Amino acid sequence: GFNRVRIPYHPVAGKNGKGRPGVPLPQGIFEFKSRETRLHGWLLREVYHTDTIRSMSVVSLVIPLYNEEKNAENVLTDIINAFRARHIQLTVIAVQNGSTDATPEVLSRIARDNPEVLVVAVPANRGYGYGIRQGLAAAKGDIVGYVDGDGQVAPGDVARVAEGVLRGARAA
């Protein structure tokens, strides 16, 4: 499937007290908690991470757009902002799916202003599924998904599901 998790292997992790040799050190931003106790007059602080809340993984989100000149800008910027708010690294693959309106120009402008947007052009519309497949072929993320380009799915919901996948939730 498309849900791959990379945890690097560090054979020298034991140097400088940063872990045991051969123990993989996870990448990402973690939520940390600490607990203090006293033992024989010493103050001990135990620090541990409770959950990985952000991964260094990249989410690739394919969004096919056919004659969506009126919706494209709002849909893409809302998705981008929802992922930015959750600090999730995102690549949007905006598939210009053979549109006959101004959608190609709108997508070009959005891609120019947002480095996380990649436009895949399909010269003639060959159907919704074909557009999605073309976008999936261009996706390089560790986690890959797609969403309709007409704004029917709330961007916050898409980002919440992606965050659940990054956390390792079975059902987000």
XYZ file of C-alpha atoms in Angstrom:
172
model
C 0.000 0.000 0.000
C 0.888 3.645 0.125
C 1.202 3.929 3.914
C 4.930 3.484 4.553
C 6.747 4.471 7.713
C 10.482 5.159 7.750
C 12.411 4.949 10.994
C 16.130 5.310 10.347
C 18.569 2.764 11.759
C 21.504 4.293 13.646
C 24.242 1.724 14.339
C 26.176 4.285 16.412
C 23.251 5.504 18.483
C 25.005 4.482 21.700
C 27.719 7.145 21.444
C 27.490 10.132 23.790
C 24.694 8.535 25.826
C 22.071 8.972 23.108
C 20.769 5.410 23.174
C 21.916 1.845 22.885
C 23.941 0.738 19.849
C 21.739 -0.509 17.061
C 18.538 0.981 18.479
C 16.576 2.942 15.874
C 16.018 6.576 16.795
C 12.676 7.865 15.474
C 12.484 11.065 13.487
C 9.788 13.627 14.067
C 8.431 16.016 16.644
C 7.299 14.367 19.838
C 5.057 15.333 22.704
C 7.147 15.132 25.879
C 6.098 14.780 29.488
C 8.193 14.619 32.621
C 7.778 13.275 36.112
C 9.821 14.328 39.121
C 10.527 12.150 42.141
C 12.950 12.295 45.070
C 15.211 9.383 45.877
C 17.710 9.566 48.738
C 17.692 13.356 48.588
C 18.218 13.461 44.819
C 15.687 15.097 42.537
C 15.120 12.772 39.603
C 13.355 13.965 36.497
C 12.131 11.261 34.150
C 11.411 12.566 30.660
C 9.577 10.429 28.159
C 7.677 10.968 24.948
C 4.037 10.010 24.916
C 3.185 10.117 21.255
C 4.625 11.069 17.912
C 2.555 14.028 16.840
C 4.406 15.003 13.689
C 6.393 12.844 11.376
C 9.109 13.742 8.944
C 6.981 11.811 6.474
C 5.588 13.701 3.534
C 1.913 13.472 2.679
C 1.168 13.576 -1.046
C -2.417 14.572 -1.731
C -3.761 14.198 -5.263
C -6.552 16.617 -6.181
C -8.052 16.150 -9.674
C -9.644 19.315 -11.048
C -11.886 19.459 -14.107
C -13.397 22.857 -14.950
C -13.026 24.056 -11.355
C -11.780 27.607 -12.025
C -14.202 28.981 -9.418
C -13.256 26.454 -6.711
C -9.619 25.575 -7.373
C -7.975 28.440 -5.518
C -10.103 28.110 -2.392
C -9.863 24.314 -2.313
C -6.082 24.268 -2.671
C -5.302 27.137 -0.311
C -7.681 25.766 2.331
C -6.019 22.328 2.133
C -2.551 23.871 2.321
C -3.520 26.026 5.305
C -5.122 23.073 7.136
C -1.918 21.034 6.804
C 0.280 23.991 7.744
C -1.807 24.556 10.878
C -1.076 20.965 11.921
C 2.598 21.233 10.887
C 2.292 18.344 8.451
C 4.618 18.370 5.470
C 2.441 18.268 2.366
C 2.797 18.023 -1.365
C -0.387 18.768 -3.305
C -0.530 17.182 -6.731
C -3.132 19.287 -8.515
C -4.223 17.367 -11.605
C -5.433 19.667 -14.360
C -7.722 17.026 -15.788
C -8.316 18.341 -19.312
C -10.229 21.450 -18.230
C -11.661 23.713 -20.914
C -12.094 26.759 -18.644
C -9.448 28.857 -16.838
C -8.493 26.079 -14.384
C -5.001 25.618 -15.950
C -4.169 29.308 -15.432
C -5.471 29.272 -11.847
C -3.377 26.184 -11.045
C -0.249 27.715 -12.600
C -0.621 30.814 -10.443
C -1.223 28.786 -7.270
C 1.796 26.568 -7.984
C 3.965 29.642 -8.563
C 2.949 31.074 -5.155
C 3.019 27.794 -3.185
C 6.077 25.535 -3.443
C 4.122 22.572 -2.063
C 1.891 22.490 -5.163
C 2.826 20.382 -8.182
C 0.599 20.580 -11.251
C 0.140 17.499 -13.424
C -1.480 18.342 -16.762
C -3.749 15.882 -18.541
C -4.314 17.369 -22.028
C -7.757 15.863 -22.626
C -10.203 14.665 -19.995
C -10.199 10.878 -19.871
C -12.290 10.572 -16.729
C -11.989 11.072 -13.001
C -10.102 7.821 -12.348
C -7.561 8.541 -15.065
C -6.797 11.922 -13.495
C -6.321 10.332 -10.098
C -3.986 7.665 -11.536
C -1.888 10.351 -13.245
C -1.590 12.208 -9.940
C -0.734 9.044 -8.012
C 2.016 8.310 -10.535
C 3.607 11.672 -9.667
C 3.227 11.256 -5.885
C 6.466 10.784 -3.953
C 5.180 10.987 -0.378
C 5.361 8.326 2.265
C 1.610 8.638 2.662
C -0.495 9.150 -0.464
C -4.163 9.959 -0.800
C -6.626 11.822 -2.966
C -9.591 14.089 -2.477
C -12.120 15.621 -4.860
C -11.334 19.073 -6.216
C -14.823 20.483 -5.816
C -14.554 21.348 -2.128
C -17.013 18.708 -0.915
C -14.581 17.425 1.731
C -13.626 19.811 4.524
C -9.859 20.547 4.469
C -9.674 20.210 8.252
C -11.057 16.681 7.989
C -8.455 15.750 5.383
C -5.647 17.074 7.593
C -7.114 15.324 10.662
C -7.184 11.972 8.851
C -3.610 12.478 7.619
C -2.524 13.298 11.165
C -4.216 10.126 12.407
C -2.321 8.080 9.832
C 0.944 9.766 10.848
C 0.211 8.930 14.484
C -0.406 5.338 13.487
C -4.128 5.312 14.224
C -5.985 2.359 12.803
C -9.087 4.404 12.067
C -8.683 8.168 11.804
